[in-house]
mmCIF file of C-alpha atoms and ligand atoms in Angstrom:
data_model
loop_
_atom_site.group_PDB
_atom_site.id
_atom_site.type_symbol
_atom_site.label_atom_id
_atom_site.label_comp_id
_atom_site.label_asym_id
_atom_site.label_seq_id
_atom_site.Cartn_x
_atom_site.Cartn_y
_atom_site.Cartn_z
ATOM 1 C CA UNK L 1 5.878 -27.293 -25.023
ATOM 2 C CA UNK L 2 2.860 -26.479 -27.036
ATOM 3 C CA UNK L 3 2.908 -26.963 -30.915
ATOM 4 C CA UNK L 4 3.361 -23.307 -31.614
ATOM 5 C CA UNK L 5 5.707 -22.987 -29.500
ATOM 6 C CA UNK L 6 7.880 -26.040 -31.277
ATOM 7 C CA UNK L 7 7.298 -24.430 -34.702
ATOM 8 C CA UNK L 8 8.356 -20.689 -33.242
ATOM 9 C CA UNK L 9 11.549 -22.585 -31.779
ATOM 10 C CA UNK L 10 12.531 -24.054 -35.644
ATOM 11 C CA UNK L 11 11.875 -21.247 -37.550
ATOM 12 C CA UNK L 12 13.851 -19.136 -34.782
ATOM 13 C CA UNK L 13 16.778 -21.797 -35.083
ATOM 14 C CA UNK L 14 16.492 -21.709 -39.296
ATOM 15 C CA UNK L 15 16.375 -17.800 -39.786
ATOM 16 C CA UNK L 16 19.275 -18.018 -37.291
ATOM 17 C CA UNK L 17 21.001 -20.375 -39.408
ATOM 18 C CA UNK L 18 20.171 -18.565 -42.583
ATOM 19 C CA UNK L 19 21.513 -15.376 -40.988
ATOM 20 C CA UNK L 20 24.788 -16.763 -40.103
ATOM 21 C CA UNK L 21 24.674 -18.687 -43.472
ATOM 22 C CA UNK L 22 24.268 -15.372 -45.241
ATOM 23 C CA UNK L 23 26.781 -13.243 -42.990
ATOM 24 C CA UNK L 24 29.659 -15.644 -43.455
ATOM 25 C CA UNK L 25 29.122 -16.015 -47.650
ATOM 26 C CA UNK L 26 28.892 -11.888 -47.304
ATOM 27 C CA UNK L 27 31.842 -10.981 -45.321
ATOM 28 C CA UNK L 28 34.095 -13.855 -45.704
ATOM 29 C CA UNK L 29 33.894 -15.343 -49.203
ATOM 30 C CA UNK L 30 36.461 -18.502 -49.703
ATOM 31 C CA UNK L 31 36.762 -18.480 -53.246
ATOM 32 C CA UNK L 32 37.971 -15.505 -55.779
ATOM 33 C CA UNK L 33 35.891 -14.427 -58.575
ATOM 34 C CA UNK L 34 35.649 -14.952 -62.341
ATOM 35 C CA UNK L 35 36.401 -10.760 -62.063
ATOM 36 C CA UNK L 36 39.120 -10.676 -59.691
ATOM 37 C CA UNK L 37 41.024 -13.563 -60.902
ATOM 38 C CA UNK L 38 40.989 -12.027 -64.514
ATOM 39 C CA UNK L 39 42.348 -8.690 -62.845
ATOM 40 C CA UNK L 40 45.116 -10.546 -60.939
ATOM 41 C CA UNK L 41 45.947 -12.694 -62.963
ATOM 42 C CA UNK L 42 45.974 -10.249 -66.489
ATOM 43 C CA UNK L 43 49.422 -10.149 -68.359
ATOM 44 C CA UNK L 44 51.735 -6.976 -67.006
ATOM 45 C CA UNK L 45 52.672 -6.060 -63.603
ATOM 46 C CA UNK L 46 50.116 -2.676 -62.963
ATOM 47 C CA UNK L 47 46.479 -2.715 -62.891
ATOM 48 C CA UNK L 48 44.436 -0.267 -63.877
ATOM 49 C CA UNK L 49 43.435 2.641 -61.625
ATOM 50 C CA UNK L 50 40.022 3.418 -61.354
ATOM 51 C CA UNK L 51 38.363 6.776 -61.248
ATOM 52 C CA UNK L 52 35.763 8.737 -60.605
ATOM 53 C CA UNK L 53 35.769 10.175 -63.721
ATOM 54 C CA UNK L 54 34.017 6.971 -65.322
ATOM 55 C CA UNK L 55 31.029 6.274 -64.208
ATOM 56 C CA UNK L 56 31.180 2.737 -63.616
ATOM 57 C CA UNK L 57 34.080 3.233 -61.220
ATOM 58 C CA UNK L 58 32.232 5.474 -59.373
ATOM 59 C CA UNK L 59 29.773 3.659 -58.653
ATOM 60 C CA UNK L 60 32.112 0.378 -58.033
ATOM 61 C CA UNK L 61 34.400 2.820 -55.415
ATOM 62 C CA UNK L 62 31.351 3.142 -53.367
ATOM 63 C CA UNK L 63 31.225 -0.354 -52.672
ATOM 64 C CA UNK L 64 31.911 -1.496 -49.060
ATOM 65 C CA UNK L 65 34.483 -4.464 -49.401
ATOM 66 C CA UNK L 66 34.699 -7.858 -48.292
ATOM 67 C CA UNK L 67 37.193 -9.770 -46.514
ATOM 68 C CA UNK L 68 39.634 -12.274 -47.384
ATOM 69 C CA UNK L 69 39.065 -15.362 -46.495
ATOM 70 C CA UNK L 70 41.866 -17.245 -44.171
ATOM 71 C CA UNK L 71 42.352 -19.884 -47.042
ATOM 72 C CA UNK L 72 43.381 -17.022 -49.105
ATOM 73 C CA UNK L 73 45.998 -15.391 -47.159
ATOM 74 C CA UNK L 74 48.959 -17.499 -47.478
ATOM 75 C CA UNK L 75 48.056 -18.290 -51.687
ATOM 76 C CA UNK L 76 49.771 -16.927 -54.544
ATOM 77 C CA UNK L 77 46.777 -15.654 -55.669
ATOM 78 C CA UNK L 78 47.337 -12.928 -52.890
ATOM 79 C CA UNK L 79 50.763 -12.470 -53.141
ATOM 80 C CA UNK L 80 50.375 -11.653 -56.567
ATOM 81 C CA UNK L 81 47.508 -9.100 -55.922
ATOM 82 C CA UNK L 82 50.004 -7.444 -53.455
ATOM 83 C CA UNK L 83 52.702 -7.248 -55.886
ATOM 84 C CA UNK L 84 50.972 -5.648 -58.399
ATOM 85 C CA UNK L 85 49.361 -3.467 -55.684
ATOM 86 C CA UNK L 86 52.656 -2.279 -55.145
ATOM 87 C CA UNK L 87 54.079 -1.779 -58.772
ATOM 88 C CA UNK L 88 50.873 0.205 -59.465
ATOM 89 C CA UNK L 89 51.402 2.700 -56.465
ATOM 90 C CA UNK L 90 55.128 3.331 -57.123
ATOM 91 C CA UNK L 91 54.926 3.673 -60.771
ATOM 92 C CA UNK L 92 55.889 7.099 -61.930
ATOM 93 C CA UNK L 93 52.665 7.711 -63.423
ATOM 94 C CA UNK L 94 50.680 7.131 -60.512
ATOM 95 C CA UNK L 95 53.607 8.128 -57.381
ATOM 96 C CA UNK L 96 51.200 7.656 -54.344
ATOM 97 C CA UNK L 97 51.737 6.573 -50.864
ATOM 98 C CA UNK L 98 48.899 4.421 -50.446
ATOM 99 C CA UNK L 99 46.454 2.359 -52.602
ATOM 100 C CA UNK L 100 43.458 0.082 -51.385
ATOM 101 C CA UNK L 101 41.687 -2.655 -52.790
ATOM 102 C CA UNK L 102 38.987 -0.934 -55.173
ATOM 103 C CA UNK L 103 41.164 1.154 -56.605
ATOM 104 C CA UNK L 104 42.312 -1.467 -58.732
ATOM 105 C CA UNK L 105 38.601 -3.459 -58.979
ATOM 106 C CA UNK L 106 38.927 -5.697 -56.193
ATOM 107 C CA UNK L 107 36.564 -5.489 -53.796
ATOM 108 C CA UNK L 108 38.166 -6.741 -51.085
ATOM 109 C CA UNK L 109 39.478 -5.310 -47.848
ATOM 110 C CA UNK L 110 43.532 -5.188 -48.372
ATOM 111 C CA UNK L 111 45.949 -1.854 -48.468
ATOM 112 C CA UNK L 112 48.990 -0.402 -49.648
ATOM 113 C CA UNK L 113 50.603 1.490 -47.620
ATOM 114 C CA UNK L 114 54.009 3.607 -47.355
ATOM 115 C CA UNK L 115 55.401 3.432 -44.005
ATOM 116 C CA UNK L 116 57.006 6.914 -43.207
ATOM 117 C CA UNK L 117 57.233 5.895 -40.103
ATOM 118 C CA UNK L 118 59.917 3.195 -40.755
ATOM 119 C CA UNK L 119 63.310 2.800 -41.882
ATOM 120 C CA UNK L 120 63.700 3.199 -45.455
ATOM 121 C CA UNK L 121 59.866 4.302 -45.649
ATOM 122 C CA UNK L 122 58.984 0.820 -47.465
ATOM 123 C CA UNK L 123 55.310 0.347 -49.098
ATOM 124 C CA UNK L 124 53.604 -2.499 -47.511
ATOM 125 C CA UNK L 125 50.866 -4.614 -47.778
ATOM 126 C CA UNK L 126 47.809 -5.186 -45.711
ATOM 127 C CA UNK L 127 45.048 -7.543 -45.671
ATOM 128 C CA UNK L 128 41.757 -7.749 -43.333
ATOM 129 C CA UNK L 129 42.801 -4.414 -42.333
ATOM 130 C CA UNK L 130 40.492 -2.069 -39.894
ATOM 131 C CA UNK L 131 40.982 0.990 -37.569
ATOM 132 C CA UNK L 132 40.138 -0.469 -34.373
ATOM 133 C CA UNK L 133 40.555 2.802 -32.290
ATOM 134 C CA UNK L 134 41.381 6.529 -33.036
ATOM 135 C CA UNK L 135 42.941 8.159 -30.810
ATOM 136 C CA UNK L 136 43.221 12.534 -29.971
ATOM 137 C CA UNK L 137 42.356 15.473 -31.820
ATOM 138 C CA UNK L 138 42.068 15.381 -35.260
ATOM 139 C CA UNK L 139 44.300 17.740 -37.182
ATOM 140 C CA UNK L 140 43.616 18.970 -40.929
ATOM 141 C CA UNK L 141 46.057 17.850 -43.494
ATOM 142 C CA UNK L 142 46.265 18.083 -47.578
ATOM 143 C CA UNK L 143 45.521 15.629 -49.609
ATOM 144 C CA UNK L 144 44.894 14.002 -52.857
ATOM 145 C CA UNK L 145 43.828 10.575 -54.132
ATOM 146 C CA UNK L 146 44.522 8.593 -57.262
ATOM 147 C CA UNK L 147 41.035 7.651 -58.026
ATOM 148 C CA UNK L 148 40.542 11.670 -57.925
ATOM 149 C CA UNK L 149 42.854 13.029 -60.506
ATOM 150 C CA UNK L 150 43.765 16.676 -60.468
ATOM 151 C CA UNK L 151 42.289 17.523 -56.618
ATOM 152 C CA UNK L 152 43.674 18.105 -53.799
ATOM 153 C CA UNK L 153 41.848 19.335 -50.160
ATOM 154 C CA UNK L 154 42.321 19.228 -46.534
ATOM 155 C CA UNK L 155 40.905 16.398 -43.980
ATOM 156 C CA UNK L 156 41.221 16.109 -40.893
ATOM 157 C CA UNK L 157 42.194 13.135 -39.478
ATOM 158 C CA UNK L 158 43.412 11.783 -36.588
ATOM 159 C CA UNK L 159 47.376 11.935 -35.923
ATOM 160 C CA UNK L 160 46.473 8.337 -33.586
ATOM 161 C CA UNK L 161 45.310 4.884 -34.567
ATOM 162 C CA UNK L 162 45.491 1.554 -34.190
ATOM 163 C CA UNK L 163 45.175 -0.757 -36.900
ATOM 164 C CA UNK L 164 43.860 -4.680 -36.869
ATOM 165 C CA UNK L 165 45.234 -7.299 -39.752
ATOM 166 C CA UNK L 166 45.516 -10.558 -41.105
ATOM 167 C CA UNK L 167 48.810 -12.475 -40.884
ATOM 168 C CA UNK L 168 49.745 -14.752 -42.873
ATOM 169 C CA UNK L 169 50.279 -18.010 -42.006
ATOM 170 C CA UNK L 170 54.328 -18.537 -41.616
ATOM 171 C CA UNK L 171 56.388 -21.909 -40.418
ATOM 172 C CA UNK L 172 54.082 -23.009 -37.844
ATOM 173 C CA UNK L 173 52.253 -20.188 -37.165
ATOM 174 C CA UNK L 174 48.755 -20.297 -38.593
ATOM 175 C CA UNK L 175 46.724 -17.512 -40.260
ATOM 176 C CA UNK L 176 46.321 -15.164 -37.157
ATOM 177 C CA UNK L 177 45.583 -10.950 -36.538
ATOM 178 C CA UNK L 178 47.658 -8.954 -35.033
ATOM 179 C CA UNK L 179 47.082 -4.699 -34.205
ATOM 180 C CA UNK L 180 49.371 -2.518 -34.172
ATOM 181 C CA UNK L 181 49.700 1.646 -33.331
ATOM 182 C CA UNK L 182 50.474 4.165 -35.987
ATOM 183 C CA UNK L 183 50.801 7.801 -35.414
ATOM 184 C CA UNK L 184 51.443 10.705 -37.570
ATOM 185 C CA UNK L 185 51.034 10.762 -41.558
ATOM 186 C CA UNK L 186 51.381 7.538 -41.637
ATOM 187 C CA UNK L 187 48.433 7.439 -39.737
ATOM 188 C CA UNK L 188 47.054 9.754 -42.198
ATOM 189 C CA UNK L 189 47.809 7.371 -45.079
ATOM 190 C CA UNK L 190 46.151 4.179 -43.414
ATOM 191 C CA UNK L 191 42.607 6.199 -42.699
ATOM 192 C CA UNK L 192 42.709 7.701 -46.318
ATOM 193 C CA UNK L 193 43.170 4.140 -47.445
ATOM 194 C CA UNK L 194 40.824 2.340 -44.884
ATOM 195 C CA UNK L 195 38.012 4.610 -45.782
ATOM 196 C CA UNK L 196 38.427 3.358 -49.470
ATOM 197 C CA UNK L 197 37.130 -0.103 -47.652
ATOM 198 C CA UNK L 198 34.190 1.134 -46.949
ATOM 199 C CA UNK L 199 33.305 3.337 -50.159
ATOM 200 C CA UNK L 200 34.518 6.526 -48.819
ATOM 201 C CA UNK L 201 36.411 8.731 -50.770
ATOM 202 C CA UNK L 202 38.426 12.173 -48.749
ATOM 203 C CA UNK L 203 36.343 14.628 -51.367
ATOM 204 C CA UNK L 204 33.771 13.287 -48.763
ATOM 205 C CA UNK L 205 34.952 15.040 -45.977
ATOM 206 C CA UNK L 206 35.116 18.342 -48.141
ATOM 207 C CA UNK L 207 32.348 21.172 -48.551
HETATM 208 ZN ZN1 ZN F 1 42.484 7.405 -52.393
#
């Protein structure tokens, strides 16, 4: 092997490495931040919604999300994030059906979701989560969002899906994914909420 082709073979092998390097700090960060952990952690049991009506949570709802890291799932850090994920939704002053990550200033890629589809239509929680298929027609439907106060306008979406998410790790089981198919509103709910993930908002989808 000639010289040049040596040196062409390292640097192929390091901007490979920094690639990957870069990737896995981007998408799957271990650790939370100074931010988030204030948010989580903050004295009362509902964060604070943010809108589009302030500029700087515009611009921070337009931010694609990150995963959570495995090491995260099972913590209390997470637990906690989904508790108060959940108080915040089913307060009476906000009375949604779903809320995602950035609504409350975390970046991250984790839902709320009400489960119409269920007995007793509970509200549950969902990290790592992505549509991994859509299925069918789409069909428009109203609706509204809590970062948008005082619209409402129809999407179409589709009445299909099936969603991917993290587990966490229980008894013996480790942190694993699992996917799962979810059809009418509920359906709805989970691509309203998904699209939050990656910085849309539904007024997108609108003339
Ligand atoms: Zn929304």
């Amino acid at each position: 092997m000639s010289n040049f082709d040596c040196l062409m073979k390292k640097y192929i092998h390091f901007s490979l490495a920094v690639m990957l390097a870069v990737a896995t700090s981007a998408c799957n960060r271990a650790d939370w931040s100074k931010e988030e952990l204030s948010i989580i952690n903050a004295s009362g049991e509902l964060l604070r919604v943010l809108t589009v009506d302030n500029p700087e949570d515009s611009l921070f709802l337009r931010r694609p999300c990150e995963e959570i890291a495995p090491a995260a799932l099972g913590s209390q850090t997470l637990k906690k994030l989904g508790d108060k994920m959940l108080a915040t939704v089913t307060s009476p002053e906000q009375d949604g059906v779903g809320i995602a990550g950035p609504q409350v200033g975390i970046s991250r890629r984790i839902v709320a979701v009400q489960r119409f589809d269920k007995q007793g239509e509970p509200f549950e929680v969902y990290p790592n989560i992505r549509i991994i298929a859509r299925n069918g027609e789409t069909v428009p439907g109203p609706e509204g969002c809590l970062s948008v106060p005082g619209r409402r306008g129809e999407v179409p979406r589709y009445q299909q899906i099936t969603i991917s998410y993290s587990l966490p790790p229980s008894g013996k089981l480790p942190v694993r994914d699992t996917t799962e198919n979810i059809s009418g509103f509920t359906a709805v709910i989970f691509q309203h909420e998904c699209d939050h993930l990656d910085g849309v908002l539904y007024t997108d989808y609108l003339d």
